[in-house]
PDB file of C-alpha atoms in Angstrom:
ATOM      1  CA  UNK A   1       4.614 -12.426  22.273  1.00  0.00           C
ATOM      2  CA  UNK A   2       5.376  -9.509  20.562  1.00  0.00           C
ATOM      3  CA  UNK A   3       3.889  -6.264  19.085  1.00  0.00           C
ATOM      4  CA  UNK A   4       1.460  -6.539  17.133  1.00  0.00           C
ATOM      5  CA  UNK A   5       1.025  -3.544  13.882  1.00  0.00           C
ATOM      6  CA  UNK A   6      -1.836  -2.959  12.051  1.00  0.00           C
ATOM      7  CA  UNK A   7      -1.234  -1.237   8.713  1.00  0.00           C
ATOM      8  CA  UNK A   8      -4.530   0.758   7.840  1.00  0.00           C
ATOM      9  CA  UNK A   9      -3.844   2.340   3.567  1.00  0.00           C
ATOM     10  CA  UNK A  10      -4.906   3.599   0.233  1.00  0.00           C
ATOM     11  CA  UNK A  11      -3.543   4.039  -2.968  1.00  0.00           C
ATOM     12  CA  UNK A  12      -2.026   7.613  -1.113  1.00  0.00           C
ATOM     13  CA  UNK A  13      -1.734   7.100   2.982  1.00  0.00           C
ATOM     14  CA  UNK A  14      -1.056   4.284   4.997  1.00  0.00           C
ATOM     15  CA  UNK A  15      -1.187   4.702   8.685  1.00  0.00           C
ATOM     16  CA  UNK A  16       1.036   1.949  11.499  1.00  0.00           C
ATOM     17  CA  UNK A  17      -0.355   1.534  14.694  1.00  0.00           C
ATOM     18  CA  UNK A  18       1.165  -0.930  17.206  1.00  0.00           C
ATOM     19  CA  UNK A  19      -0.512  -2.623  19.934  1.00  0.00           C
ATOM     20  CA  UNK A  20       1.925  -3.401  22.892  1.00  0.00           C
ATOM     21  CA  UNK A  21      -0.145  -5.903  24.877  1.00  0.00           C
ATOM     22  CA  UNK A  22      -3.454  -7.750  23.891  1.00  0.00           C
ATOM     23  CA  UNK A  23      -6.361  -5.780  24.846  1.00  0.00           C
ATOM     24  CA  UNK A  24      -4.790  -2.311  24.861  1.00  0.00           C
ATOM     25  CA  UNK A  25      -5.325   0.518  22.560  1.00  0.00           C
ATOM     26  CA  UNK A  26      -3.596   1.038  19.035  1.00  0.00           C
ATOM     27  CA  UNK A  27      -1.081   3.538  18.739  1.00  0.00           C
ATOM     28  CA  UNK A  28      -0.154   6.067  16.071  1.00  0.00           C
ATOM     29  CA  UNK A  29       3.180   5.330  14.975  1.00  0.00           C
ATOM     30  CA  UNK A  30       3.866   6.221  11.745  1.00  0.00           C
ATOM     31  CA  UNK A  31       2.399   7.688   8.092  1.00  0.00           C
ATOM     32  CA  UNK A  32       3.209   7.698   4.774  1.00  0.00           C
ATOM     33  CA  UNK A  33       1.563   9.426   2.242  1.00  0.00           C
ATOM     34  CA  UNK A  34       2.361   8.897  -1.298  1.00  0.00           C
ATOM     35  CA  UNK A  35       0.388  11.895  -3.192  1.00  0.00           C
ATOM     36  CA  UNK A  36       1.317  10.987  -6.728  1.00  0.00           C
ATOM     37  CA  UNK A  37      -1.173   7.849  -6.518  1.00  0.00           C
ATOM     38  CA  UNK A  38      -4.302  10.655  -6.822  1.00  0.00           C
ATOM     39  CA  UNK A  39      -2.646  11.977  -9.623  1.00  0.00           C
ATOM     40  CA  UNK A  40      -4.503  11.884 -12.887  1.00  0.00           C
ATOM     41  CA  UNK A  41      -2.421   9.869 -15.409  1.00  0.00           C
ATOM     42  CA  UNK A  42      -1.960  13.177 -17.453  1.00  0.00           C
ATOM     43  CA  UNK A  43      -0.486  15.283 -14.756  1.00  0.00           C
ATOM     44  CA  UNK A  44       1.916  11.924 -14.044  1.00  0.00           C
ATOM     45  CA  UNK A  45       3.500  12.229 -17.553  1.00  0.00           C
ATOM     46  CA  UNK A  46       4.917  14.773 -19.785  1.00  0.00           C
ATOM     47  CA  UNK A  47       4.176  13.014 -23.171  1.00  0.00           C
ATOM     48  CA  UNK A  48       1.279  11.549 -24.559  1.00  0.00           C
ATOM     49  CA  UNK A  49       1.159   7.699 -23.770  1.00  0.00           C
ATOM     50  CA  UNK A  50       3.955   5.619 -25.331  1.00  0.00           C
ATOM     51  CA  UNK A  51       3.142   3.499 -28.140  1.00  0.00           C
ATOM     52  CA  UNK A  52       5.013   0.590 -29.345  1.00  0.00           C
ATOM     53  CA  UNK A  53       4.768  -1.209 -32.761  1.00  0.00           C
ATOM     54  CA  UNK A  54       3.504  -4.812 -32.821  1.00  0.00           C
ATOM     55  CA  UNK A  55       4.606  -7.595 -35.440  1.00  0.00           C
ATOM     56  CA  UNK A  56       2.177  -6.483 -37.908  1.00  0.00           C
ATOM     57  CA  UNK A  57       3.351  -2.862 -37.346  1.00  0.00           C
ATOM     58  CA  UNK A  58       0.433  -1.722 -35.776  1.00  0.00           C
ATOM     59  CA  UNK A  59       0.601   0.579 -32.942  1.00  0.00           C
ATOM     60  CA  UNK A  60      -0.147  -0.632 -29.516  1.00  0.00           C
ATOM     61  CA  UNK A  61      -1.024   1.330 -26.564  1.00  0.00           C
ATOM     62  CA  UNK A  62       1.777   0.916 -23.674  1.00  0.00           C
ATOM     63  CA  UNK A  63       0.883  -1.527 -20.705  1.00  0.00           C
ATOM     64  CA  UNK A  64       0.873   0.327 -17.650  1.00  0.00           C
ATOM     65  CA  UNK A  65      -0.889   3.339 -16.744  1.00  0.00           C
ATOM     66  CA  UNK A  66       1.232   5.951 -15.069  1.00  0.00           C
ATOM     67  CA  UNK A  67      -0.890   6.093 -12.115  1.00  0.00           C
ATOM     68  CA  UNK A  68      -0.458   2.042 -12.063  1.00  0.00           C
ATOM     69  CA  UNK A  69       2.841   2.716 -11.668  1.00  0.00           C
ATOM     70  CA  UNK A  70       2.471   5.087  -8.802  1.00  0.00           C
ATOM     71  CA  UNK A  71       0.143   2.631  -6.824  1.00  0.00           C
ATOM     72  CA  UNK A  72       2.772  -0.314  -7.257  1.00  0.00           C
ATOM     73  CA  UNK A  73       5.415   2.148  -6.075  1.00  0.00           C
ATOM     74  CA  UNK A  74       3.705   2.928  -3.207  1.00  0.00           C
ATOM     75  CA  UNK A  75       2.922  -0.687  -2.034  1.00  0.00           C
ATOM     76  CA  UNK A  76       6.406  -1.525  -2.203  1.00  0.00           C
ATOM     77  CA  UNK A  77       7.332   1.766   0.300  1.00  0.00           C
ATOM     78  CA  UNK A  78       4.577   0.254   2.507  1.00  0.00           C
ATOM     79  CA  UNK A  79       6.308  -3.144   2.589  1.00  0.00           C
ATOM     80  CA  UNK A  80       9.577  -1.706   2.888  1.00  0.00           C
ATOM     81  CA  UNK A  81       8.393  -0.405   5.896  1.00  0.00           C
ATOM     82  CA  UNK A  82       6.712  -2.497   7.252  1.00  0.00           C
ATOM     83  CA  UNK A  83      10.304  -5.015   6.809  1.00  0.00           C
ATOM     84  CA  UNK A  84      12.144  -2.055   8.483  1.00  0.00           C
ATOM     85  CA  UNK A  85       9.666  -2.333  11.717  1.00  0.00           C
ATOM     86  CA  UNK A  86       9.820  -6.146  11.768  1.00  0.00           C
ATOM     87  CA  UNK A  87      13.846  -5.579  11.644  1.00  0.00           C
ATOM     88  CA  UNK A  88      13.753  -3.263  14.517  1.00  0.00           C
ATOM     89  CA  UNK A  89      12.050  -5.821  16.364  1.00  0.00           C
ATOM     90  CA  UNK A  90       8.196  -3.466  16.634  1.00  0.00           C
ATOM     91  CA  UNK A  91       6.953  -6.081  14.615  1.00  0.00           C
ATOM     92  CA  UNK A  92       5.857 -10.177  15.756  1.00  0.00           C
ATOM     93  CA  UNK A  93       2.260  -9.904  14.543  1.00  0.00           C
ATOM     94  CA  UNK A  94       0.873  -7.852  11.873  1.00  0.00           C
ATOM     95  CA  UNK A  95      -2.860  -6.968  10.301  1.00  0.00           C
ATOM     96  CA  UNK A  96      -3.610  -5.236   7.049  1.00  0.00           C
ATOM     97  CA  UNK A  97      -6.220  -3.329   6.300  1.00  0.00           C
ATOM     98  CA  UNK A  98      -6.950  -2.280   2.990  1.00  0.00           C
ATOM     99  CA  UNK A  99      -8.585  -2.519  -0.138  1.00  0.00           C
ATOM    100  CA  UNK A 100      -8.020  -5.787  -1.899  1.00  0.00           C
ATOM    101  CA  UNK A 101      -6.026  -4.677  -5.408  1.00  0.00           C
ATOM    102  CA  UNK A 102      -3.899  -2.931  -2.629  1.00  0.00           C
ATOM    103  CA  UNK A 103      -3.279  -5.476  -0.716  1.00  0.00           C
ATOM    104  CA  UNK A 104      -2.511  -7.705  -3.353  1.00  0.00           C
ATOM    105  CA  UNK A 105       0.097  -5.258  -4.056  1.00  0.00           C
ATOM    106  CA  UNK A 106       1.232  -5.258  -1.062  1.00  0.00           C
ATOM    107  CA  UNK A 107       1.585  -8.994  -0.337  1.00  0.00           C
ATOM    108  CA  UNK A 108       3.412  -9.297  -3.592  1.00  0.00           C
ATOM    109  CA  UNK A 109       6.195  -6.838  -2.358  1.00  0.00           C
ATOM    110  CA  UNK A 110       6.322  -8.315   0.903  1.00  0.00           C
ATOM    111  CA  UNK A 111       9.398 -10.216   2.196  1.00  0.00           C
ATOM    112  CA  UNK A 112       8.636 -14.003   3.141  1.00  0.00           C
ATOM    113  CA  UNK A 113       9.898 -13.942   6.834  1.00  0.00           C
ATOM    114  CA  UNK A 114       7.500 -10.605   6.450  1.00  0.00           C
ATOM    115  CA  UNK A 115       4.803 -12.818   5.373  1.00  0.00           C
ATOM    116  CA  UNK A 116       4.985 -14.852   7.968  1.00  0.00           C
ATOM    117  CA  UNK A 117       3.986 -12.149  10.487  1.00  0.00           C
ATOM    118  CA  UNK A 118       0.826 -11.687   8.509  1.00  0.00           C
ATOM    119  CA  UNK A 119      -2.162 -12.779  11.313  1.00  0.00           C
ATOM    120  CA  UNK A 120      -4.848 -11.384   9.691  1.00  0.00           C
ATOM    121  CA  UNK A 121      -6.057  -9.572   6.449  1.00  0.00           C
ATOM    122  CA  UNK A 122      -8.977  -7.617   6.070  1.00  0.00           C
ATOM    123  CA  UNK A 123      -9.488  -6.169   2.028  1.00  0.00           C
ATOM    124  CA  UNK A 124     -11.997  -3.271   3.226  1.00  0.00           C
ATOM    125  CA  UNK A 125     -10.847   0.744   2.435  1.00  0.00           C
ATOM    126  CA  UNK A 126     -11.549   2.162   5.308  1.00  0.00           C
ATOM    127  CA  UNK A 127      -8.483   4.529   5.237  1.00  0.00           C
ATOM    128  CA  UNK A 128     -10.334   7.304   4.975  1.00  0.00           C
ATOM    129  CA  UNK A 129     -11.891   7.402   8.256  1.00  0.00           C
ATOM    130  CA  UNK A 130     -10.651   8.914  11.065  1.00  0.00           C
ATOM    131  CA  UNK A 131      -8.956   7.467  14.244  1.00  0.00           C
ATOM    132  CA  UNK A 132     -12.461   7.426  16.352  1.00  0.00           C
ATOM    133  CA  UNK A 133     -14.669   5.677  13.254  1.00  0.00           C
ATOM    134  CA  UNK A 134     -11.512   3.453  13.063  1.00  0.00           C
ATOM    135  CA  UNK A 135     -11.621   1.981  16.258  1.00  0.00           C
ATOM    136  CA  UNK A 136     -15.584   1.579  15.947  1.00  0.00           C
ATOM    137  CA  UNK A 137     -14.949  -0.313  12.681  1.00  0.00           C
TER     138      UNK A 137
END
């Protein structure tokens, strides 16, 4: 048996801790923050929103919101990492812990020998708590 991470994020921080051996405390290991996410969509964009034409030339509002954007690029630095750990070998087991669009997100950009770590999901944003409500949640 391995290590076993727990990925605790948000739409702007995710926090790793690893757990060496069953029973012991989490660990601290390693946070990213991704400030863009809590943007609002005008301060993500220079322009007003993009417009396309449609077949009956009618203009049509463009699909994604910039802040959209930002979210999906932050779930795929949260995978990334979360590969990079499994690659280094800190990774056999892993829990996530975070809202469920998130996680979505985040499952989408995961790798599938990634996915097969996965031993437990919990959709619940509790990122915003600190480390001693965290470990009474």
């Amino acid at each position: 048996m391995g290590h076993v991470v727990m990925c605790i994020a948000d739409t702007t921080r995710a926090r790793f801790y690893i757990q060496d051996v069953r029973g012991a405390p989490f660990a601290l290991v390693a946070e990213l923050t991704h400030p863009e996410s809590a943007m609002r969509n005008m301060d993500l964009v220079t322009d007003r929103p993009g417009t396309t034409r449609s077949q009956y030339n009618r203009a049509i509002a463009a699909k994604n919101e910039p802040r959209e954007v930002e979210h999906a690029k932050f779930a795929h630095e949260i995978a990334v990492h979360l590969g990079r750990m499994r690659g280094r070998g800190q990774l056999s087991e892993l829990v996530l812990v975070m809202a469920p669009r998130l996680l979505g997100a985040v499952k989408q950009e995961m790798s599938s020998p990634l996915l097969k770590c996965l031993a437990a999901v919990i959709d619940n944003d509790v990122a915003h708590l600190d480390d001693t409500s965290l470990a009474a949640f």
